[in-house]
Amino acid sequence: MTDELSRKRADARRNRQLITEAARATFAAHGLDVPMRAIARRAGVGPATLYRHFPTKEALIAETFAVQMGRCVATLDAALDDPDPWHGFCSVIEKVCETQAVDRGFTAALLDSMTTDYVRVRDHNARRFAELTRRAKESGQLRQDFVPDDIKLLIMANGGIGAASPAAARAASRRLVALLIQSLRAHPADPPAPLPPPAPLDSHMDVKL
Amino acid sequence: MTDELSRKRADARRNRQLITEAARATFAAHGLDVPMRAIARRAGVGPATLYRHFPTKEALIAETFAVQMGRCVATLDAALDDPDPWHGFCSVIEKVCETQAVDRGFTAALLDSMTTDYVRVRDHNARRFAELTRRAKESGQLRQDFVPDDIKLLIMANGGIGAASPAAARAASRRLVALLIQSLRAHPADPPAPLPPPAPLDSHMDVKL
DNA sequence: AGCGAATCGGAACAGGGCGTCCGTTTGCGC
DNA sequence: GCGCAAACGGACGCCCTGTTCCGATTCGCT
């Protein structure tokens, strides 16, 4: 089964690779709102080449974040296999939020995907996360009034952190997630567990909300 | 002391009023990233008129959110007068977040202001909030490892909610803030206090992060 | 009413981004 | 090596957005 790619010319394959790498890096650093030319430049190709491989910006974005989406699925898999549902539940939130903090475009891609594409994957994940939620409640660790849709709340909130510079965002996200998870426990510890240390949060605004 | 405005022509005053109202409404609904033309249209004036009253978009934004900033100062005043520092502390967070949820541009204006203009006001508020924080810790209600800068964390996180449609954002913000405040208590209740009810969160994406 | 100056607003300018066309270059099978 | 189809990339058109120009209009004073 000679797939589509292997019958293309070698330089075309190489360029496609360069483009996806450039796209990944650029989207991660600056979000989705970067000129296509910037990605082309970074990949060392002309704009036309970029457009020959990906007919539209949306297509490039979809391809670029397909792997991240795959990682989400894997994270959910692992969480559902975890014998401790609360631990699995927390790991999902932590992993997704970590990815958001590291990759600025990921949040935007996630939020779009909630309404646009990836419908299949999204629904599947939603059902599985709901199951994880159910088990975590049943085990008595997750508060009963949590609803699976609250994951969107957490994702959007954590996404807001992405407006900061990448380095600051990582630390800030960890602190935020720790706070949130504490308040999701059915029986919070007293005194509460310590938080990850604070870090200066100098928002380097290239984003306008 | 005949101020600048009253010596201008009546139609000019009226238009200025129309413009600020249009700007307030438009920024609130769609964030700062709206064309100046849209605001002009809503105000029923031409683009040139808009620019005669406000030399640049930034100036319009500054003027538009001056009142909100004023309200922030007032909120802090009230909180510092509150005999219960924890109650005051919570009210600041709740009020600011409520404003963010209702007014989409406010978040962006706040975040810019952290780095750009309003330096005087911001620093003043920061010092006063630090004092409020100190008192809330001293009263034993606020956890000791909270740092005043964490307010930025909360603001940015709550700002992420703004990507949802305004109606959904209000409910979502309330739920998020309730979660966050619970985890800020030095001695969380067991079982934790109930949350505001969940609500569907259909992100109407006109924002790209 | 009549006049001058303040004000208005549509048209135009400048910058930048998305996506396309076309002449040129390059891989690769012979 | 050779030839041709595949692939390339610079230049182009189009649209959107902030901002300015200038002829037409309106206000307000006498």
Short mmCIF file of C-alpha atoms (C1' of nucleotides) in Angstrom, two decimals:
data_model
loop_
_atom_site.label_atom_id
_atom_site.label_comp_id
_atom_site.label_asym_id
_atom_site.label_seq_id
_atom_site.Cartn_x
_atom_site.Cartn_y
_atom_site.Cartn_z
CA MET A 1 0.00 0.00 0.00
CA THR A 2 2.13 2.84 -1.32
CA ASP A 3 0.53 5.75 0.47
CA GLU A 4 0.00 9.15 -1.07
CA LEU A 5 3.20 10.60 0.29
CA SER A 6 5.71 8.02 -0.83
CA ARG A 7 4.82 8.39 -4.50
CA LYS A 8 5.60 12.11 -4.37
CA ARG A 9 8.94 13.58 -5.24
CA ALA A 10 11.60 13.59 -2.56
CA ASP A 11 11.86 17.38 -2.32
CA ALA A 12 8.10 17.62 -1.95
CA ARG A 13 8.13 15.19 0.96
CA ARG A 14 11.00 17.03 2.55
CA ASN A 15 9.28 20.38 2.19
CA ARG A 16 6.06 19.04 3.62
CA GLN A 17 8.00 17.91 6.64
CA LEU A 18 9.74 21.27 6.99
CA ILE A 19 6.40 23.03 6.75
CA THR A 20 4.66 21.00 9.41
CA GLU A 21 7.62 21.47 11.73
CA ALA A 22 7.66 25.19 11.13
CA ALA A 23 3.91 25.36 11.62
CA ARG A 24 4.07 23.43 14.85
CA ALA A 25 6.78 25.64 16.28
CA THR A 26 5.22 28.89 15.12
CA PHE A 27 1.70 28.07 16.25
CA ALA A 28 3.04 26.92 19.59
CA ALA A 29 4.96 30.11 20.13
CA HIS A 30 2.51 32.69 18.81
CA GLY A 31 -0.91 31.09 18.56
CA LEU A 32 -2.92 30.56 15.43
CA ASP A 33 -2.91 34.20 14.46
CA VAL A 34 0.36 34.20 12.57
CA PRO A 35 0.73 35.01 8.88
CA MET A 36 1.10 32.02 6.59
CA ARG A 37 4.15 33.76 5.18
CA ALA A 38 5.82 33.60 8.56
CA ILE A 39 5.46 29.84 8.56
CA ALA A 40 6.64 29.62 4.97
CA ARG A 41 9.68 31.74 5.76
CA ARG A 42 10.52 29.66 8.78
CA ALA A 43 10.24 26.52 6.67
CA GLY A 44 12.45 28.08 4.00
CA VAL A 45 9.87 27.78 1.24
CA GLY A 46 7.71 30.17 -0.73
CA PRO A 47 4.08 30.84 0.12
CA ALA A 48 2.92 28.99 -2.98
CA THR A 49 4.64 25.83 -1.85
CA LEU A 50 2.93 26.02 1.49
CA TYR A 51 -0.43 26.39 -0.20
CA ARG A 52 0.27 23.51 -2.56
CA HIS A 53 0.67 21.19 0.40
CA PHE A 54 -2.17 22.62 2.46
CA PRO A 55 -4.97 24.21 0.45
CA THR A 56 -5.92 26.57 3.24
CA LYS A 57 -4.76 27.83 6.60
CA GLU A 58 -7.46 25.82 8.30
CA ALA A 59 -6.15 22.64 6.71
CA LEU A 60 -2.65 23.37 7.95
CA ILE A 61 -3.98 23.94 11.44
CA ALA A 62 -5.97 20.72 11.37
CA GLU A 63 -2.95 18.71 10.26
CA THR A 64 -0.69 20.44 12.74
CA PHE A 65 -2.82 19.66 15.75
CA ALA A 66 -3.85 16.19 14.72
CA VAL A 67 -0.97 14.78 16.74
CA GLN A 68 -1.91 16.77 19.82
CA MET A 69 -5.45 15.51 19.48
CA GLY A 70 -4.07 12.00 19.25
CA ARG A 71 -2.16 12.59 22.44
CA CYS A 72 -5.38 13.66 24.12
CA VAL A 73 -6.99 10.41 23.12
CA ALA A 74 -4.02 8.51 24.50
CA THR A 75 -4.18 10.46 27.75
CA LEU A 76 -7.82 9.54 28.14
CA ASP A 77 -7.03 5.92 27.36
CA ALA A 78 -4.41 5.84 30.08
CA ALA A 79 -6.73 7.57 32.54
CA LEU A 80 -9.51 5.07 31.93
CA ASP A 81 -7.05 2.25 32.50
CA ASP A 82 -5.88 3.76 35.77
CA PRO A 83 -7.20 1.73 38.70
CA ASP A 84 -7.63 4.96 40.68
CA PRO A 85 -10.23 7.03 38.78
CA TRP A 86 -9.44 10.21 40.70
CA HIS A 87 -5.79 9.91 39.77
CA GLY A 88 -6.78 9.32 36.16
CA PHE A 89 -9.14 12.29 36.24
CA CYS A 90 -6.44 14.59 37.58
CA SER A 91 -3.89 13.35 35.10
CA VAL A 92 -6.19 14.21 32.20
CA ILE A 93 -6.66 17.74 33.44
CA GLU A 94 -3.00 18.18 34.20
CA LYS A 95 -1.81 16.81 30.88
CA VAL A 96 -4.22 18.82 28.78
CA CYS A 97 -3.52 22.00 30.69
CA GLU A 98 0.21 21.42 30.47
CA THR A 99 -0.09 21.09 26.72
CA GLN A 100 -2.14 24.27 26.59
CA ALA A 101 0.49 26.12 28.56
CA VAL A 102 3.32 24.92 26.36
CA ASP A 103 1.53 25.24 23.04
CA ARG A 104 -0.31 28.43 22.52
CA GLY A 105 -2.10 27.38 19.38
CA PHE A 106 -3.42 24.24 21.00
CA THR A 107 -5.97 26.08 23.09
CA ALA A 108 -7.38 27.87 20.09
CA ALA A 109 -7.44 24.65 18.10
CA LEU A 110 -9.24 22.92 20.96
CA LEU A 111 -11.84 25.64 21.29
CA ASP A 112 -12.52 25.78 17.56
CA SER A 113 -12.69 22.04 17.46
CA MET A 114 -15.44 22.26 20.01
CA THR A 115 -17.63 23.86 17.42
CA THR A 116 -16.09 23.16 14.04
CA ASP A 117 -14.14 20.13 13.01
CA TYR A 118 -12.88 17.04 14.80
CA VAL A 119 -16.52 16.40 15.67
CA ARG A 120 -16.02 12.66 15.71
CA VAL A 121 -12.99 12.76 18.00
CA ARG A 122 -14.49 15.37 20.24
CA ASP A 123 -17.71 13.47 20.85
CA HIS A 124 -15.85 10.28 21.47
CA ASN A 125 -13.57 11.97 23.97
CA ALA A 126 -16.51 13.68 25.61
CA ARG A 127 -18.24 10.35 26.20
CA ARG A 128 -15.12 8.80 27.59
CA PHE A 129 -14.40 11.75 29.84
CA ALA A 130 -17.96 11.54 31.12
CA GLU A 131 -17.34 7.92 32.02
CA LEU A 132 -14.13 8.88 33.81
CA THR A 133 -16.05 11.54 35.69
CA ARG A 134 -18.71 9.05 36.71
CA ARG A 135 -16.13 6.68 38.13
CA ALA A 136 -14.28 9.44 39.97
CA LYS A 137 -17.52 10.52 41.62
CA GLU A 138 -18.40 6.94 42.45
CA SER A 139 -15.06 6.51 44.17
CA GLY A 140 -16.03 9.41 46.39
CA GLN A 141 -13.06 11.59 45.48
CA LEU A 142 -14.64 13.93 42.95
CA ARG A 143 -17.32 16.28 44.22
CA GLN A 144 -20.81 15.25 43.16
CA ASP A 145 -21.79 18.55 41.59
CA PHE A 146 -19.04 18.40 38.99
CA VAL A 147 -20.48 17.87 35.53
CA PRO A 148 -18.44 16.53 32.59
CA ASP A 149 -19.00 19.76 30.69
CA ASP A 150 -17.03 21.54 33.37
CA ILE A 151 -13.95 20.37 31.54
CA LYS A 152 -14.64 23.16 29.07
CA LEU A 153 -14.62 25.59 31.94
CA LEU A 154 -11.21 24.37 33.02
CA ILE A 155 -9.83 24.38 29.50
CA MET A 156 -11.02 27.87 28.76
CA ALA A 157 -9.79 29.19 32.09
CA ASN A 158 -6.41 27.61 31.67
CA GLY A 159 -6.36 28.90 28.12
CA GLY A 160 -6.59 32.42 29.45
CA ILE A 161 -3.18 31.87 31.02
CA GLY A 162 -1.73 31.46 27.54
CA ALA A 163 -1.71 35.23 27.09
CA ALA A 164 1.41 35.30 29.23
CA SER A 165 4.87 34.58 27.91
CA PRO A 166 5.44 30.84 27.44
CA ALA A 167 7.84 30.46 30.35
CA ALA A 168 5.53 32.30 32.73
CA ALA A 169 2.54 30.42 31.39
CA ARG A 170 3.91 27.03 32.42
CA ALA A 171 4.40 28.03 36.02
CA ALA A 172 1.13 29.92 36.17
CA SER A 173 -0.82 27.07 34.65
CA ARG A 174 0.57 24.60 37.16
CA ARG A 175 -0.44 26.86 40.02
CA LEU A 176 -3.89 27.42 38.60
CA VAL A 177 -4.50 23.74 37.96
CA ALA A 178 -3.41 22.87 41.47
CA LEU A 179 -5.91 25.38 42.84
CA LEU A 180 -8.70 24.05 40.67
CA ILE A 181 -8.08 20.42 41.44
CA GLN A 182 -8.14 21.15 45.14
CA SER A 183 -11.58 22.62 44.87
CA LEU A 184 -12.78 19.66 42.85
CA ARG A 185 -12.11 17.19 45.64
CA ALA A 186 -15.19 15.97 47.45
CA HIS A 187 -13.38 16.18 50.80
CA PRO A 188 -10.69 18.84 50.72
CA ALA A 189 -7.74 18.41 53.07
CA ASP A 190 -7.34 20.87 55.94
CA PRO A 191 -4.91 22.50 55.69
CA PRO A 192 -4.92 22.28 51.88
CA ALA A 193 -1.96 20.86 50.03
CA PRO A 194 0.75 23.37 49.11
CA LEU A 195 0.68 24.98 45.69
CA PRO A 196 3.41 25.06 43.06
CA PRO A 197 5.42 28.23 43.66
CA PRO A 198 4.21 31.52 42.19
CA ALA A 199 6.12 33.16 39.37
CA PRO A 200 6.00 36.64 37.84
CA LEU A 201 3.37 36.87 35.15
CA ASP A 202 4.43 39.45 32.63
CA SER A 203 1.83 39.17 29.93
CA HIS A 204 3.59 39.73 26.64
CA MET A 205 0.54 40.85 24.77
CA ASP A 206 0.54 39.96 21.16
CA VAL A 207 -2.93 38.62 21.69
CA LYS A 208 -6.00 40.71 21.78
CA LEU A 209 -8.90 38.94 23.34
CA MET B 1 -14.21 76.70 34.70
CA THR B 2 -15.82 76.03 31.34
CA ASP B 3 -14.36 72.64 30.54
CA GLU B 4 -13.20 71.61 27.12
CA LEU B 5 -16.42 69.93 26.15
CA SER B 6 -18.94 72.63 26.92
CA ARG B 7 -17.31 75.13 24.57
CA LYS B 8 -17.66 72.74 21.65
CA ARG B 9 -20.61 72.75 19.30
CA ALA B 10 -23.74 70.90 20.35
CA ASP B 11 -23.60 68.34 17.55
CA ALA B 12 -19.98 67.59 18.39
CA ARG B 13 -20.87 66.90 22.01
CA ARG B 14 -23.77 64.73 20.98
CA ASN B 15 -21.64 62.74 18.56
CA ARG B 16 -18.94 62.23 21.12
CA GLN B 17 -21.56 60.80 23.43
CA LEU B 18 -22.95 58.53 20.71
CA ILE B 19 -19.46 57.31 19.91
CA THR B 20 -18.52 56.44 23.46
CA GLU B 21 -21.80 54.59 23.90
CA ALA B 22 -21.29 52.69 20.68
CA ALA B 23 -17.72 51.89 21.63
CA ARG B 24 -18.73 50.67 25.06
CA ALA B 25 -21.41 48.38 23.65
CA THR B 26 -19.31 47.07 20.79
CA PHE B 27 -16.20 46.43 22.85
CA ALA B 28 -18.30 44.72 25.49
CA ALA B 29 -19.93 42.43 22.97
CA HIS B 30 -17.01 41.58 20.71
CA GLY B 31 -13.81 42.51 22.50
CA LEU B 32 -11.26 45.08 21.42
CA ASP B 33 -10.69 43.50 18.06
CA VAL B 34 -13.49 45.22 16.21
CA PRO B 35 -13.00 47.58 13.26
CA MET B 36 -13.23 51.26 14.06
CA ARG B 37 -15.70 51.46 11.18
CA ALA B 38 -18.05 49.16 13.05
CA ILE B 39 -18.13 51.50 16.00
CA ALA B 40 -18.60 54.51 13.74
CA ARG B 41 -21.49 52.80 11.96
CA ARG B 42 -23.13 51.89 15.25
CA ALA B 43 -22.80 55.48 16.39
CA GLY B 44 -24.25 56.69 13.10
CA VAL B 45 -21.22 58.78 12.17
CA GLY B 46 -18.45 58.59 9.60
CA PRO B 47 -15.00 57.24 10.37
CA ALA B 48 -13.47 60.71 10.19
CA THR B 49 -15.76 61.99 12.92
CA LEU B 50 -14.72 59.18 15.17
CA TYR B 51 -11.08 60.03 14.58
CA ARG B 52 -11.63 63.71 15.20
CA HIS B 53 -12.89 62.91 18.68
CA PHE B 54 -10.32 60.21 19.43
CA PRO B 55 -7.01 60.52 17.60
CA THR B 56 -6.35 56.80 17.68
CA LYS B 57 -7.99 53.51 18.52
CA GLU B 58 -5.94 53.25 21.65
CA ALA B 59 -7.27 56.59 22.85
CA LEU B 60 -10.82 55.45 22.28
CA ILE B 61 -10.17 52.29 24.26
CA ALA B 62 -8.58 54.21 27.10
CA GLU B 63 -11.52 56.60 27.34
CA THR B 64 -14.02 53.78 27.05
CA PHE B 65 -12.61 51.77 29.92
CA ALA B 66 -11.76 54.68 32.18
CA VAL B 67 -15.12 54.26 33.91
CA GLN B 68 -14.58 50.55 34.44
CA MET B 69 -11.18 51.28 35.90
CA GLY B 70 -12.83 53.80 38.17
CA ARG B 71 -15.26 51.15 39.30
CA CYS B 72 -12.33 48.87 40.12
CA VAL B 73 -10.87 51.55 42.35
CA ALA B 74 -14.21 51.95 44.06
CA THR B 75 -14.50 48.21 44.58
CA LEU B 76 -11.10 48.16 46.22
CA ASP B 77 -12.09 51.13 48.39
CA ALA B 78 -15.15 49.32 49.60
CA ALA B 79 -13.21 46.13 50.21
CA LEU B 80 -10.62 47.92 52.30
CA ASP B 81 -13.41 49.49 54.36
CA ASP B 82 -15.04 46.13 54.94
CA PRO B 83 -14.50 45.03 58.55
CA ASP B 84 -14.17 41.43 57.34
CA PRO B 85 -11.06 41.34 55.13
CA TRP B 86 -11.91 37.93 53.68
CA HIS B 87 -15.32 39.17 52.63
CA GLY B 88 -13.70 42.22 51.08
CA PHE B 89 -11.14 40.07 49.33
CA CYS B 90 -13.82 37.84 47.85
CA SER B 91 -15.93 40.77 46.78
CA VAL B 92 -13.04 42.25 44.81
CA ILE B 93 -12.49 39.02 42.93
CA GLU B 94 -16.17 38.49 42.33
CA LYS B 95 -16.82 42.03 41.14
CA VAL B 96 -13.86 42.15 38.79
CA CYS B 97 -14.62 38.73 37.36
CA GLU B 98 -18.27 39.61 36.93
CA THR B 99 -17.26 42.68 34.97
CA GLN B 100 -14.93 40.57 32.85
CA ALA B 101 -17.71 38.12 32.09
CA VAL B 102 -20.15 40.84 31.11
CA ASP B 103 -17.72 43.00 29.20
CA ARG B 104 -15.48 41.21 26.81
CA GLY B 105 -13.22 44.15 26.05
CA PHE B 106 -12.58 44.76 29.73
CA THR B 107 -10.32 41.76 30.09
CA ALA B 108 -8.17 42.80 27.17
CA ALA B 109 -8.04 46.36 28.44
CA LEU B 110 -7.02 45.09 31.87
CA LEU B 111 -4.27 42.92 30.48
CA ASP B 112 -2.88 45.62 28.23
CA SER B 113 -3.04 48.07 31.07
CA MET B 114 -0.81 45.73 33.01
CA THR B 115 1.95 46.54 30.59
CA THR B 116 1.01 49.72 28.79
CA ASP B 117 -0.99 52.62 30.14
CA TYR B 118 -2.87 53.24 33.37
CA VAL B 119 0.45 52.65 35.10
CA ARG B 120 -0.39 55.01 37.90
CA VAL B 121 -3.78 53.48 38.63
CA ARG B 122 -2.51 49.96 38.28
CA ASP B 123 0.34 50.40 40.73
CA HIS B 124 -1.91 52.11 43.20
CA ASN B 125 -4.44 49.31 42.97
CA ALA B 126 -1.73 46.70 43.22
CA ARG B 127 -0.47 48.19 46.47
CA ARG B 128 -3.96 48.39 47.91
CA PHE B 129 -4.78 44.86 46.87
CA ALA B 130 -1.57 43.67 48.49
CA GLU B 131 -2.71 45.33 51.70
CA LEU B 132 -6.10 43.63 51.44
CA THR B 133 -4.33 40.33 50.90
CA ARG B 134 -2.17 40.88 53.94
CA ARG B 135 -5.19 41.53 56.13
CA ALA B 136 -7.08 38.53 54.77
CA LYS B 137 -4.14 36.28 55.57
CA GLU B 138 -3.78 37.82 59.01
CA SER B 139 -7.41 37.07 59.73
CA GLY B 140 -6.63 33.44 59.03
CA GLN B 141 -9.15 33.02 56.23
CA LEU B 142 -6.90 33.36 53.20
CA ARG B 143 -4.32 30.65 52.70
CA GLN B 144 -0.80 31.78 53.52
CA ASP B 145 0.78 30.83 50.22
CA PHE B 146 -1.42 33.17 48.22
CA VAL B 147 0.62 36.03 46.78
CA PRO B 148 -0.92 39.33 45.65
CA ASP B 149 0.31 38.72 42.12
CA ASP B 150 -1.98 35.70 41.99
CA ILE B 151 -4.75 38.14 41.17
CA LYS B 152 -3.33 38.21 37.65
CA LEU B 153 -3.68 34.46 37.51
CA LEU B 154 -7.32 34.72 38.46
CA ILE B 155 -7.98 37.55 36.04
CA MET B 156 -6.35 35.80 33.14
CA ALA B 157 -8.07 32.51 33.90
CA ASN B 158 -11.44 34.16 34.20
CA GLY B 159 -10.68 36.07 31.03
CA GLY B 160 -10.38 32.80 29.19
CA ILE B 161 -14.07 32.26 29.88
CA GLY B 162 -14.84 35.33 27.80
CA ALA B 163 -14.42 33.30 24.64
CA ALA B 164 -17.88 31.89 25.28
CA SER B 165 -21.08 33.69 24.35
CA PRO B 166 -21.88 36.46 26.82
CA ALA B 167 -24.82 34.68 28.42
CA ALA B 168 -22.87 31.47 28.91
CA ALA B 169 -19.85 33.42 30.12
CA ARG B 170 -21.71 34.91 33.08
CA ALA B 171 -22.80 31.57 34.42
CA ALA B 172 -19.48 29.94 33.68
CA SER B 173 -17.55 32.73 35.33
CA ARG B 174 -19.62 32.48 38.49
CA ARG B 175 -18.97 28.77 38.68
CA LEU B 176 -15.27 29.18 38.07
CA VAL B 177 -14.91 31.94 40.63
CA ALA B 178 -16.74 29.90 43.22
CA LEU B 179 -14.32 27.03 42.60
CA LEU B 180 -11.30 29.28 42.84
CA ILE B 181 -12.41 31.03 45.99
CA GLN B 182 -13.01 27.71 47.70
CA SER B 183 -9.46 26.69 47.05
CA LEU B 184 -8.16 30.00 48.37
CA ARG B 185 -9.60 29.48 51.84
CA ALA B 186 -7.05 28.58 54.49
CA HIS B 187 -9.42 26.00 55.98
CA PRO B 188 -11.79 24.64 53.35
CA ALA B 189 -15.16 23.36 54.53
CA ASP B 190 -15.86 19.64 54.31
CA PRO B 191 -18.04 19.03 52.44
CA PRO B 192 -17.32 22.10 50.29
CA ALA B 193 -20.01 24.71 49.70
CA PRO B 194 -22.23 24.07 46.68
CA LEU B 195 -21.35 25.70 43.36
CA PRO B 196 -23.50 27.92 41.19
CA PRO B 197 -25.32 25.65 38.72
CA PRO B 198 -23.52 24.56 35.55
CA ALA B 199 -24.67 25.89 32.19
CA PRO B 200 -23.94 24.85 28.61
CA LEU B 201 -20.81 26.53 27.33
CA ASP B 202 -21.13 26.94 23.59
CA SER B 203 -18.06 28.91 22.69
CA HIS B 204 -19.04 31.24 19.90
CA MET B 205 -15.58 31.63 18.54
CA ASP B 206 -14.92 34.95 16.99
CA VAL B 207 -11.76 35.06 19.01
CA LYS B 208 -8.53 33.45 17.97
CA LEU B 209 -6.13 33.16 20.80
"C1'" DA C 1 -31.74 85.56 7.36
"C1'" DG C 2 -26.81 85.48 6.62
"C1'" DC C 3 -22.15 84.47 7.31
"C1'" DG C 4 -17.89 82.30 8.97
"C1'" DA C 5 -16.06 78.75 11.30
"C1'" DA C 6 -16.62 74.34 13.32
"C1'" DT C 7 -18.01 69.92 12.13
"C1'" DC C 8 -19.27 66.19 9.22
"C1'" DG C 9 -18.68 61.98 6.23
"C1'" DG C 10 -17.56 59.60 1.93
"C1'" DA C 11 -13.55 58.69 -0.66
"C1'" DA C 12 -8.92 57.79 -0.66
"C1'" DC C 13 -4.20 56.27 1.17
"C1'" DA C 14 -1.11 52.93 3.36
"C1'" DG C 15 -0.08 48.60 5.35
"C1'" DG C 16 -0.68 43.80 5.74
"C1'" DG C 17 -2.64 39.17 5.15
"C1'" DC C 18 -4.76 35.32 2.34
"C1'" DG C 19 -4.68 32.81 -1.61
"C1'" DT C 20 -3.25 32.40 -6.97
"C1'" DC C 21 -0.62 32.70 -11.50
"C1'" DC C 22 3.16 31.72 -14.20
"C1'" DG C 23 7.85 31.54 -15.67
"C1'" DT C 24 11.79 28.90 -13.75
"C1'" DT C 25 14.11 25.18 -11.48
"C1'" DT C 26 14.72 20.42 -10.10
"C1'" DG C 27 14.11 15.47 -9.28
"C1'" DC C 28 14.23 11.19 -11.57
"C1'" DG C 29 13.33 7.48 -14.95
"C1'" DC C 30 15.62 6.35 -19.26
"C1'" DG D 1 23.29 13.27 -20.02
"C1'" DC D 2 18.20 14.17 -21.41
"C1'" DG D 3 13.64 15.33 -21.21
"C1'" DC D 4 9.49 16.14 -19.08
"C1'" DA D 5 6.44 16.35 -15.53
"C1'" DA D 6 6.45 17.75 -10.79
"C1'" DA D 7 7.55 21.16 -7.74
"C1'" DC D 8 9.17 25.74 -6.65
"C1'" DG D 9 8.86 30.74 -5.39
"C1'" DG D 10 8.41 35.67 -6.47
"C1'" DA D 11 4.98 38.78 -7.93
"C1'" DC D 12 0.17 39.72 -8.19
"C1'" DG D 13 -4.92 40.64 -7.02
"C1'" DC D 14 -8.16 41.19 -3.59
"C1'" DC D 15 -10.02 42.38 0.69
"C1'" DC D 16 -9.86 44.18 5.34
"C1'" DT D 17 -8.37 47.80 8.75
"C1'" DG D 18 -6.31 52.01 10.77
"C1'" DT D 19 -6.03 56.69 9.48
"C1'" DT D 20 -6.26 61.10 6.60
"C1'" DC D 21 -8.09 64.54 2.99
"C1'" DC D 22 -11.34 67.63 1.34
"C1'" DG D 23 -15.63 69.30 -0.42
"C1'" DA D 24 -20.32 69.66 1.60
"C1'" DT D 25 -23.10 70.65 5.61
"C1'" DT D 26 -24.55 72.51 9.93
"C1'" DC D 27 -24.28 75.34 14.06
"C1'" DG D 28 -24.57 79.56 16.40
"C1'" DC D 29 -23.91 84.33 16.62
"C1'" DT D 30 -25.45 88.81 14.91
#
